[in-house]
């Protein structure tokens, strides 16, 4: 049966509704409806299209699933060449660029720059004719690229049809396709599970995903597009804006996604501030960037300045220090951690990466060594992002020397020679020596003295190493038996600092039950769990005597943590250390058992959503629970409050729909400090 006018109208309405939802979600980052409503519209669309296949068009929002494989990519000639950018690798070369700009304009007013992050993905051109996406192409050599239309159509935030009416008849939009970081981690996990090769980084994964002849594969990859310029523009209905940044905003009104960090700066100093700012937030972004781009904002000025070779004179990429570098693995050693975990560590030929010189990189565990296929002597790519421990990303097998050696995992602990145990479902191998093992002992003592535990000022790692090596400290209780003369005899210790240390030891004796529990270093008992245990049981003896069942009533404690606790207290030597600590005078204020119903947030249900920037989610959850609230995973009419972090999506939308109270992360932190002082 042919479709009636009503059906045709209904279909058009559904399509515009979905396009609008996509725009709110991907461009404005502010969805107005919950996911379920989106799904309903999509289902309605699909069912009409199924019933009336003649109504199915390739710009329908249902078509983001990919098409049958192509035999090969066709070539695309770029009508306006896709150029590259000059780079500045440091402040001076950026300032030199800026001075050249300033000299050319022969006027001493400060130049306005459009400031954008330099996205680390692939340059892509999208051609829209009469508002419809008709072609997607790679940059290729700048003149000729590959036609990847079928693939770009599957990218979730690329509009197949532009919004509004006032766009030019032919409009070429340029930008970068990137893979999100969390999507990349998930993708690599699946690749490995399916015995496929992992990708070295999100950029490679994005490139691999975009150059698939089978667009159904591209459709499944977590790719996003961000626009950064215009290419060909023909038959515009209105003159385009006269600055680059205003043109980008115009593109975003037509539905094209724009980086949220876009800004405008006047003059060199403001640009440098922007560089600094983006460097600071870099790690919190969900995609990789490798610098920032500054472009003279005034289009007339751009035209006046023109191009040299293959890059514009009016723009520069101010790069961050490289986060990936090549170096050689000279050796692999095995470190023993506080809980006995044995971590292979690559000793590297020192290399400058991510702004510092790096000579070690973690190899995590045996599986990781196998995954990398690493041998000693190999040339590798290492990566250091932010404060994260440097990682080995991949091995350059072509550079493997003839005398490369296999990495032999030790059979006994390299420190104490105890047996090494590897449980079947754990990737980590562990030394079974417990506190008999010098390495575990040192790490446990460092944990005990650390800021969140006993917070003993002046008791640093080097001092602890000496105290353990000289057998002055065998358990944490021994710290409190140290005499002034024993401490002042240590290397790098004078009379004065020894006396200070004795004083800090004395001061640390006054603590809290939560800190005491944390300081014991029981496996998987972190700060939040320790606090929950203290709040739940109020007394140490009650925790010591608790059985598996009772322990699991504590928020945050599951079967595994409960078992670790029971095992810990079953060891005579652990109980002895606790007794010795108490005998040394460690004490804490008595905790009054608080009736749950008297807690300030009793009876309230909170939902956490989005990314929290200042407090990790587990701590936030534990703190809320500590204040008497329940923390749920989904929003309903019964929810008292939704805490929306960055990039909050459907849960936030649902809260707004249901009229549930919404607070920001900062509101929550303010609430915590307000309530904690009143409790
Ligand atoms: S503008 C004529 N802006 O960097 C100017 N490029 O090194 C052309 N890139 O091929 C590019 N973020 O793939 C521009 N905000 C941004 C960018 C950006 C990333 C890439 C782009 C280009 C490469 C040049």
XYZ file of C-alpha atoms and ligand atoms in Angstrom:
703
model
C 0.000 0.000 0.000
C 1.340 3.404 -0.893
C 2.075 5.772 1.952
C -0.629 8.307 2.678
C 0.041 12.029 2.984
C -0.394 11.615 6.727
C 2.356 9.027 6.918
C 4.662 11.213 4.832
C 4.027 14.161 7.114
C 4.489 12.042 10.200
C 7.777 10.720 8.849
C 9.057 14.225 8.139
C 8.102 15.282 11.647
C 9.926 12.323 13.224
C 13.025 13.049 11.158
C 13.172 16.685 12.233
C 12.514 15.679 15.829
C 15.426 13.224 15.826
C 17.680 15.705 14.045
C 16.805 18.240 16.745
C 17.560 15.713 19.522
C 20.902 14.931 17.861
C 21.724 18.626 17.704
C 20.884 19.133 21.377
C 22.865 16.064 22.361
C 25.953 16.374 20.191
C 26.282 20.063 19.444
C 24.716 21.797 22.423
C 25.592 18.934 24.764
C 22.296 19.610 26.423
C 19.724 16.933 25.685
C 16.119 17.920 26.329
C 14.708 14.404 26.479
C 15.696 11.116 28.088
C 17.303 8.357 26.000
C 14.052 6.393 26.076
C 12.225 9.149 24.207
C 15.010 9.242 21.608
C 14.741 5.469 21.203
C 10.957 5.710 20.791
C 11.287 8.215 17.956
C 13.965 6.111 16.300
C 11.786 3.008 16.540
C 8.813 4.871 15.094
C 11.005 6.016 12.212
C 12.339 2.538 11.551
C 8.932 0.949 11.613
C 7.551 3.409 9.047
C 10.601 2.915 6.859
C 10.200 -0.827 7.088
C 6.590 -0.701 6.081
C 7.171 1.811 3.290
C 10.675 1.121 1.952
C 10.110 3.663 -0.823
C 10.203 6.389 1.839
C 13.664 5.397 3.037
C 16.234 8.031 2.030
C 19.934 7.920 2.732
C 19.825 11.098 4.807
C 17.414 9.458 7.239
C 18.746 9.401 10.827
C 18.156 5.627 10.793
C 20.961 5.271 8.277
C 23.874 5.699 10.718
C 24.541 1.978 10.684
C 26.797 1.636 7.685
C 26.426 0.052 4.296
C 27.776 -3.037 2.514
C 31.561 -2.990 1.921
C 33.078 -0.990 -0.938
C 35.542 -2.692 -3.287
C 37.909 0.267 -2.813
C 37.873 3.984 -1.990
C 37.405 6.356 -4.916
C 39.554 9.455 -5.172
C 38.312 12.944 -4.425
C 39.931 16.085 -5.822
C 39.722 18.866 -3.240
C 38.472 21.955 -5.036
C 40.132 24.084 -2.379
C 43.351 22.364 -1.242
C 43.475 21.138 2.346
C 46.477 22.820 3.848
C 48.621 22.099 6.804
C 49.825 24.261 9.702
C 53.217 25.520 10.751
C 54.275 24.401 14.204
C 55.745 26.236 17.169
C 57.304 23.861 19.672
C 58.071 26.433 22.324
C 57.118 29.847 23.625
C 59.852 31.657 21.705
C 58.870 30.349 18.322
C 55.247 31.191 19.055
C 56.314 34.746 19.983
C 58.385 34.964 16.808
C 55.298 33.992 14.780
C 53.234 36.588 16.587
C 55.817 39.266 16.020
C 55.894 38.503 12.283
C 52.123 38.902 12.260
C 52.267 42.144 14.163
C 55.013 43.505 11.884
C 52.997 42.732 8.800
C 49.897 44.614 9.867
C 51.975 47.798 10.346
C 49.765 48.953 13.163
C 50.297 48.425 16.837
C 46.795 47.362 17.829
C 46.722 43.828 19.192
C 45.648 41.111 16.786
C 42.584 38.965 17.627
C 43.176 35.248 17.430
C 40.733 32.422 17.255
C 42.073 29.865 19.760
C 41.252 26.192 19.360
C 42.584 22.923 20.707
C 44.616 20.991 18.163
C 42.685 17.758 17.980
C 44.772 14.660 17.458
C 42.791 12.762 14.869
C 42.290 12.879 11.123
C 41.420 15.825 8.921
C 38.155 15.283 7.076
C 36.183 17.311 4.560
C 32.377 17.201 4.478
C 30.530 18.583 1.472
C 26.922 19.735 1.897
C 24.796 20.559 -1.118
C 21.506 22.286 -0.418
C 21.999 21.297 3.204
C 22.509 17.591 2.503
C 25.705 15.726 3.208
C 26.796 14.480 -0.208
C 30.458 13.669 0.261
C 33.027 12.964 2.927
C 36.722 12.791 2.117
C 40.065 12.329 3.804
C 42.727 14.979 3.426
C 45.074 12.659 1.530
C 47.982 14.702 0.202
C 45.952 17.902 0.472
C 44.899 17.885 -3.195
C 43.517 14.387 -3.586
C 41.881 12.433 -0.798
C 39.752 9.330 -0.493
C 35.998 9.266 -0.715
C 34.805 8.007 2.653
C 31.208 9.218 2.410
C 29.687 5.926 3.603
C 31.907 6.022 6.681
C 31.437 9.632 7.735
C 27.688 9.172 7.469
C 27.895 6.712 10.370
C 29.598 9.180 12.734
C 27.038 10.024 15.387
C 27.551 13.777 15.617
C 27.849 14.523 11.901
C 24.527 15.914 10.659
C 23.268 14.286 7.476
C 21.098 17.361 6.924
C 21.942 20.894 8.054
C 19.657 22.825 10.377
C 17.956 26.049 9.436
C 17.801 27.460 5.896
C 20.398 30.162 5.574
C 23.397 27.989 4.671
C 25.212 28.344 1.318
C 24.087 26.101 -1.537
C 27.441 24.346 -1.572
C 29.328 24.285 1.682
C 32.443 22.344 2.503
C 33.092 21.923 6.206
C 36.453 20.804 7.496
C 37.392 19.356 10.788
C 38.931 16.495 12.679
C 37.558 13.021 13.325
C 38.729 11.695 16.674
C 38.092 8.651 18.823
C 37.052 9.309 22.419
C 39.474 8.073 25.073
C 36.997 5.921 26.952
C 35.721 4.526 23.644
C 39.295 3.686 22.678
C 39.903 1.763 25.912
C 36.677 -0.214 25.395
C 37.516 -0.879 21.760
C 40.967 -2.213 22.613
C 39.478 -4.460 25.259
C 37.105 -5.981 22.723
C 39.878 -6.275 20.141
C 41.971 -8.301 22.611
C 39.016 -10.433 23.683
C 38.515 -11.307 20.027
C 42.234 -12.062 19.604
C 42.677 -9.024 17.392
C 45.504 -6.540 17.618
C 45.060 -3.591 19.977
C 45.475 -0.072 18.555
C 48.467 1.923 19.774
C 46.520 5.115 20.475
C 43.148 6.778 19.800
C 44.514 8.514 16.694
C 45.545 5.242 15.058
C 42.273 3.683 16.074
C 40.369 6.612 14.525
C 42.377 6.302 11.312
C 41.843 2.544 11.171
C 38.128 2.981 11.791
C 37.661 5.672 9.191
C 39.465 3.809 6.453
C 37.248 0.738 6.603
C 35.763 -0.400 3.339
C 32.918 -1.839 5.390
C 31.151 1.160 6.915
C 29.182 -1.142 9.220
C 32.427 -1.524 11.157
C 32.994 2.253 11.248
C 29.458 2.641 12.588
C 30.387 0.635 15.674
C 33.452 2.709 16.496
C 33.292 5.605 19.014
C 34.169 8.394 16.576
C 33.300 12.066 16.797
C 33.804 15.006 14.459
C 34.688 18.584 15.400
C 34.714 21.341 12.847
C 37.551 23.875 12.596
C 37.191 25.566 9.219
C 35.353 26.088 5.970
C 36.561 24.951 2.577
C 34.555 25.565 -0.561
C 31.640 27.973 -0.208
C 29.324 28.636 -3.174
C 26.147 30.632 -3.544
C 25.803 31.849 -0.028
C 22.458 33.470 0.662
C 23.932 35.939 3.111
C 27.499 37.125 3.385
C 29.399 34.911 5.836
C 30.577 36.464 9.109
C 33.800 38.458 8.858
C 35.744 36.589 11.555
C 36.807 32.967 11.688
C 35.358 32.404 15.171
C 31.976 33.854 14.139
C 31.962 31.600 11.084
C 32.575 28.589 13.307
C 29.659 29.650 15.506
C 27.556 29.937 12.373
C 28.524 26.369 11.432
C 27.485 25.228 14.858
C 24.072 26.801 14.366
C 23.748 24.760 11.189
C 24.302 21.694 13.351
C 28.033 21.090 13.082
C 29.821 20.162 16.302
C 32.323 22.647 17.594
C 34.979 22.191 20.216
C 33.743 23.720 23.491
C 37.171 25.180 24.142
C 36.974 27.599 21.194
C 37.885 31.092 22.378
C 39.151 34.431 21.100
C 42.281 36.113 22.508
C 43.711 39.583 21.942
C 47.461 39.572 21.454
C 50.315 37.224 22.320
C 50.026 37.181 26.107
C 46.363 36.174 26.016
C 47.253 33.407 23.542
C 49.917 32.114 25.919
C 47.368 32.119 28.742
C 45.065 30.055 26.550
C 47.902 27.603 25.815
C 48.547 27.268 29.529
C 44.860 26.818 30.340
C 44.313 24.112 27.723
C 47.501 22.382 28.919
C 45.962 22.269 32.392
C 42.611 20.823 31.345
C 44.131 18.550 28.699
C 43.943 15.393 30.808
C 40.325 15.967 31.716
C 39.205 16.008 28.063
C 37.781 12.803 26.662
C 39.946 13.049 23.539
C 43.617 13.557 22.770
C 44.961 16.930 21.709
C 48.551 17.706 20.867
C 48.601 21.478 21.131
C 46.503 24.518 20.410
C 45.937 26.375 17.136
C 45.923 30.151 16.867
C 44.392 31.723 13.769
C 44.137 35.416 12.964
C 40.422 35.872 13.535
C 39.822 38.606 10.988
C 39.132 37.037 7.576
C 40.276 40.128 5.692
C 43.587 39.949 7.507
C 43.868 36.241 6.656
C 43.352 37.078 2.990
C 45.918 39.836 3.136
C 48.515 37.550 4.672
C 47.927 34.572 2.382
C 49.956 31.365 2.352
C 53.508 30.155 2.155
C 54.084 26.747 0.628
C 51.426 24.553 2.197
C 50.533 26.483 5.311
C 48.762 29.751 6.004
C 50.847 32.693 7.267
C 48.013 33.651 9.604
C 47.902 30.509 11.733
C 50.185 28.420 13.884
C 49.956 25.179 15.857
C 51.556 25.707 19.270
C 52.364 22.146 20.216
C 52.538 20.576 23.665
C 55.664 18.599 24.456
C 55.320 15.215 22.719
C 53.693 12.582 24.909
C 55.071 9.705 22.903
C 58.714 9.025 22.191
C 60.930 6.218 21.028
C 63.546 4.664 23.248
C 65.318 1.390 24.058
C 64.461 -1.067 26.845
C 67.802 -1.761 28.505
C 66.513 -4.152 31.121
C 63.410 -5.326 32.924
C 63.302 -5.473 36.705
C 60.633 -6.716 39.055
C 59.276 -4.512 41.819
C 57.339 -5.829 44.783
C 54.495 -3.658 46.034
C 52.803 -3.309 49.407
C 50.445 -6.212 48.810
C 53.159 -8.365 47.239
C 52.084 -7.607 43.671
C 55.057 -8.112 41.372
C 55.281 -5.408 38.730
C 57.726 -5.692 35.850
C 59.364 -2.327 35.205
C 61.231 -1.472 32.004
C 64.529 0.362 32.545
C 64.827 2.709 29.596
C 67.481 4.669 27.852
C 66.478 8.088 29.264
C 64.233 10.045 26.956
C 62.493 13.435 27.154
C 58.754 12.907 26.877
C 55.672 14.795 28.070
C 57.939 17.520 29.437
C 60.189 15.360 31.667
C 63.041 12.868 31.334
C 61.792 9.339 31.755
C 63.950 6.300 32.500
C 61.386 3.751 33.748
C 58.039 2.587 32.456
C 55.629 0.173 34.045
C 54.845 -3.051 32.217
C 51.956 -3.869 34.615
C 52.083 -7.686 34.527
C 53.047 -10.767 32.571
C 50.019 -10.582 30.273
C 51.011 -7.069 29.252
C 54.526 -8.210 28.342
C 52.980 -10.920 26.228
C 50.546 -8.540 24.608
C 53.386 -6.208 23.673
C 55.632 -9.092 22.572
C 58.477 -7.255 24.312
C 62.107 -8.386 24.606
C 65.037 -6.721 26.363
C 66.919 -4.614 23.809
C 63.769 -3.692 21.911
C 63.066 -0.204 20.669
C 59.680 0.836 21.992
C 57.265 3.729 21.904
C 56.590 5.042 25.358
C 53.886 7.411 26.395
C 53.640 9.772 29.317
C 50.400 11.708 29.665
C 49.966 14.121 32.560
C 50.945 12.646 35.888
C 50.310 9.119 34.754
C 53.184 6.611 35.104
C 54.939 6.205 31.745
C 53.641 3.259 29.720
C 55.122 1.182 26.929
C 52.710 1.592 24.040
C 54.219 -0.702 21.439
C 57.338 -2.456 20.230
C 58.970 -1.485 16.951
C 59.731 -5.037 15.871
C 61.733 -3.926 12.811
C 64.328 -2.410 15.103
C 64.841 -5.537 17.216
C 68.572 -6.286 17.590
C 69.906 -9.815 17.012
C 70.843 -10.156 20.675
C 67.435 -9.189 22.094
C 66.675 -11.287 25.189
C 63.437 -12.859 26.399
C 62.002 -11.468 29.629
C 62.008 -14.183 32.265
C 59.436 -13.765 34.998
C 60.960 -14.765 38.362
C 59.709 -17.930 40.034
C 60.412 -16.667 43.523
C 60.294 -13.182 44.994
C 63.334 -11.158 43.855
C 63.544 -9.564 47.310
C 62.807 -12.315 49.829
C 62.829 -15.466 47.720
C 59.371 -16.538 48.925
C 57.130 -18.383 46.507
C 55.208 -16.340 43.936
C 51.536 -17.069 43.588
C 49.330 -16.290 40.628
C 45.638 -16.863 41.047
C 43.853 -18.051 37.957
C 41.487 -15.139 37.565
C 44.028 -12.462 38.501
C 46.531 -10.931 36.117
C 48.866 -10.069 39.003
C 51.488 -12.404 40.454
C 52.211 -11.921 44.162
C 55.015 -12.633 46.579
C 53.641 -14.811 49.394
C 56.225 -13.533 51.899
C 53.911 -10.991 53.550
C 55.728 -8.719 55.976
C 58.675 -11.120 56.019
C 59.398 -9.680 52.568
C 61.570 -6.554 52.865
C 59.875 -4.889 49.911
C 56.351 -5.458 51.215
C 57.467 -4.325 54.648
C 58.957 -1.087 53.303
C 55.874 -0.342 51.214
C 53.559 -1.101 54.135
C 55.555 1.206 56.388
C 55.417 3.956 53.753
C 51.676 3.481 53.529
C 51.376 3.634 57.312
C 53.281 6.928 57.469
C 51.535 8.481 54.451
C 49.392 11.586 54.566
C 45.981 9.922 54.550
C 47.077 7.362 57.151
C 49.215 8.391 60.165
C 50.474 11.490 58.378
C 53.904 11.422 60.021
C 55.736 14.554 58.957
C 59.409 14.012 58.133
C 59.117 10.235 57.766
C 59.861 10.032 54.048
C 60.580 7.027 51.832
C 64.380 7.278 52.125
C 64.246 7.281 55.935
C 61.876 4.312 55.988
C 64.166 2.372 53.631
C 67.052 2.902 56.030
C 65.015 2.063 59.124
C 63.856 -1.217 57.573
C 67.288 -2.081 56.133
C 68.904 -1.525 59.523
C 66.168 -3.637 61.107
C 65.222 -0.778 63.418
C 61.639 -1.136 62.241
C 59.977 -4.508 61.723
C 56.383 -3.431 62.329
C 54.623 -0.081 62.372
C 54.627 -0.193 66.173
C 58.441 -0.004 66.110
C 58.277 3.577 64.807
C 57.044 4.631 68.212
C 59.933 2.922 70.010
C 62.624 4.786 68.049
C 65.061 6.814 70.057
C 66.528 10.161 69.112
C 70.035 8.777 68.718
C 68.882 5.970 66.390
C 67.210 8.489 64.110
C 69.977 11.069 64.122
C 72.468 8.366 63.113
C 70.628 7.815 59.838
C 71.957 9.275 56.619
C 70.728 12.780 55.824
C 69.403 13.217 59.360
C 70.597 15.864 61.776
C 69.828 16.301 65.474
C 67.197 18.872 64.645
C 65.275 16.851 62.068
C 65.528 13.770 64.295
C 63.954 15.716 67.148
C 61.254 16.975 64.793
C 60.517 13.428 63.686
C 60.154 12.251 67.281
C 57.716 15.098 67.818
C 55.671 14.230 64.704
C 55.533 10.602 65.823
C 54.187 11.776 69.135
C 51.628 14.042 67.445
C 50.450 11.272 65.153
C 49.349 9.128 68.086
C 46.096 11.045 68.206
C 44.177 9.775 65.187
C 40.732 8.512 64.151
C 39.475 4.965 63.884
C 38.945 5.496 60.136
C 42.561 6.553 59.588
C 43.800 3.743 61.804
C 41.847 1.189 59.739
C 43.191 2.672 56.526
C 46.776 2.697 57.781
C 46.757 -1.070 58.386
C 46.990 -1.532 54.623
C 44.430 -4.317 54.403
C 43.910 -5.272 50.782
C 41.274 -3.220 49.034
C 40.449 -1.265 52.181
C 40.921 2.270 50.897
C 40.110 5.522 52.613
C 36.372 5.392 51.916
C 35.952 1.759 52.999
C 37.939 2.388 56.163
C 35.672 5.328 56.989
C 32.571 3.225 56.364
C 33.860 0.464 58.627
C 34.568 2.951 61.388
C 31.158 4.589 61.066
C 29.382 1.245 60.995
C 31.109 -0.503 63.893
C 32.330 2.489 65.932
C 34.867 0.282 67.732
C 37.976 -1.568 66.611
C 37.053 -4.712 68.518
C 33.734 -4.898 66.715
C 35.519 -4.750 63.333
C 38.020 -7.399 64.438
C 35.246 -9.749 65.454
C 32.893 -9.115 62.534
C 32.140 -12.112 60.321
C 31.783 -12.204 56.552
C 28.060 -11.698 56.655
C 28.096 -8.741 59.000
C 30.927 -7.047 57.109
C 28.947 -7.080 53.903
C 26.291 -4.929 55.502
C 28.776 -2.072 55.471
C 28.350 0.156 52.437
C 31.103 -0.357 49.879
C 32.092 -3.775 51.320
C 31.442 -6.803 49.125
C 32.381 -10.466 49.499
C 36.003 -9.974 48.414
C 36.783 -7.055 50.725
C 35.016 -8.848 53.593
C 37.221 -11.893 53.010
C 40.376 -9.732 53.009
C 39.318 -8.246 56.352
C 38.588 -11.626 57.928
C 41.897 -13.028 56.645
C 43.780 -10.044 58.013
C 42.422 -10.352 61.538
C 42.891 -14.133 61.491
C 46.679 -13.627 61.361
C 48.154 -13.624 64.834
C 50.990 -11.263 63.841
C 48.569 -8.629 62.571
C 46.639 -8.685 65.829
C 49.947 -8.389 67.698
C 50.930 -5.259 65.710
C 47.569 -3.691 66.510
C 48.015 -4.459 70.213
C 51.534 -3.018 70.129
C 50.285 0.146 68.441
C 47.615 0.614 71.081
C 50.190 -0.067 73.806
C 52.403 2.630 72.250
C 49.619 5.106 72.953
C 47.750 5.339 69.654
C 44.265 6.553 70.428
C 41.220 8.091 68.831
C 38.050 9.753 70.025
C 35.193 7.467 70.838
C 32.602 7.338 68.087
C 29.036 7.723 69.198
C 26.799 5.262 67.408
C 24.684 7.420 65.152
C 21.217 6.245 64.445
C 20.892 6.143 60.683
C 17.666 8.110 60.883
C 19.419 10.956 62.676
C 21.953 11.497 59.876
C 21.430 14.703 57.908
C 20.682 13.015 54.576
C 18.673 10.099 56.002
C 15.804 9.055 53.779
C 17.204 10.804 50.703
C 18.270 9.091 47.489
C 21.041 10.587 45.386
C 22.113 9.732 41.842
C 25.591 10.611 40.591
C 26.005 11.215 36.865
C 28.592 12.617 34.464
C 32.283 13.004 35.256
C 33.248 14.383 38.641
C 36.350 16.536 38.399
C 37.265 17.133 42.052
C 36.295 13.996 43.926
C 36.295 10.435 42.641
C 32.928 8.800 42.358
C 33.517 6.156 45.049
C 34.504 8.751 47.617
C 31.487 10.878 46.726
C 29.249 7.830 47.060
C 30.783 6.797 50.381
C 30.513 10.326 51.765
C 26.862 10.560 50.784
C 26.224 7.192 52.405
C 28.141 8.284 55.465
C 25.724 11.198 55.742
C 22.801 8.797 55.647
C 21.783 9.040 51.966
C 21.149 6.135 49.625
C 23.004 6.261 46.324
C 21.102 4.813 43.376
C 22.067 4.103 39.778
C 19.010 5.436 37.992
C 16.738 8.422 38.252
C 13.093 8.017 39.178
C 10.376 10.160 40.715
C 11.650 8.968 44.110
C 15.132 10.410 43.560
C 15.792 13.318 45.916
C 18.703 14.820 44.028
C 20.878 14.265 40.951
C 24.493 15.380 41.145
C 25.479 16.238 37.581
C 29.183 16.280 36.753
C 30.637 17.176 33.383
C 29.098 15.622 30.295
C 26.051 14.484 32.213
C 23.609 13.045 29.686
C 20.387 11.106 29.884
C 20.145 10.930 33.684
C 20.335 14.690 33.902
C 17.727 14.990 31.189
C 15.485 12.586 33.066
C 15.917 14.537 36.306
C 14.896 17.712 34.549
C 11.953 15.980 32.969
C 10.760 14.675 36.323
C 11.493 17.924 38.090
C 14.058 16.237 40.377
C 16.485 18.588 42.105
C 19.844 18.847 40.305
C 23.093 20.016 41.882
C 26.572 20.524 40.485
C 29.665 18.802 41.855
C 30.575 22.033 43.611
C 27.109 22.231 45.228
C 27.662 18.704 46.534
C 31.088 19.566 47.950
C 29.626 22.679 49.592
C 26.880 20.519 51.071
C 29.492 18.100 52.417
C 31.468 20.785 54.175
C 28.316 22.336 55.552
C 27.011 19.006 56.884
C 30.352 17.690 58.076
C 30.820 20.683 60.319
C 27.325 20.234 61.701
C 27.637 16.455 62.344
S 43.279 24.382 10.783
C 44.766 26.034 6.975
N 42.511 23.836 13.228
O 46.193 19.762 12.304
C 44.515 25.470 8.312
N 43.739 22.182 12.055
O 48.906 20.184 11.446
C 44.205 24.034 8.289
N 44.077 20.094 13.306
O 45.608 18.889 8.954
C 43.994 23.366 9.550
N 42.980 20.713 15.109
O 44.114 17.837 10.748
C 43.167 23.396 12.146
N 41.714 23.489 15.368
C 42.367 23.041 14.302
C 42.950 21.758 14.245
C 43.633 21.366 13.100
C 43.654 19.730 14.507
C 44.892 19.261 12.398
C 44.360 19.178 10.998
C 45.495 19.637 10.113
C 46.675 19.458 11.023
C 47.803 20.405 10.646
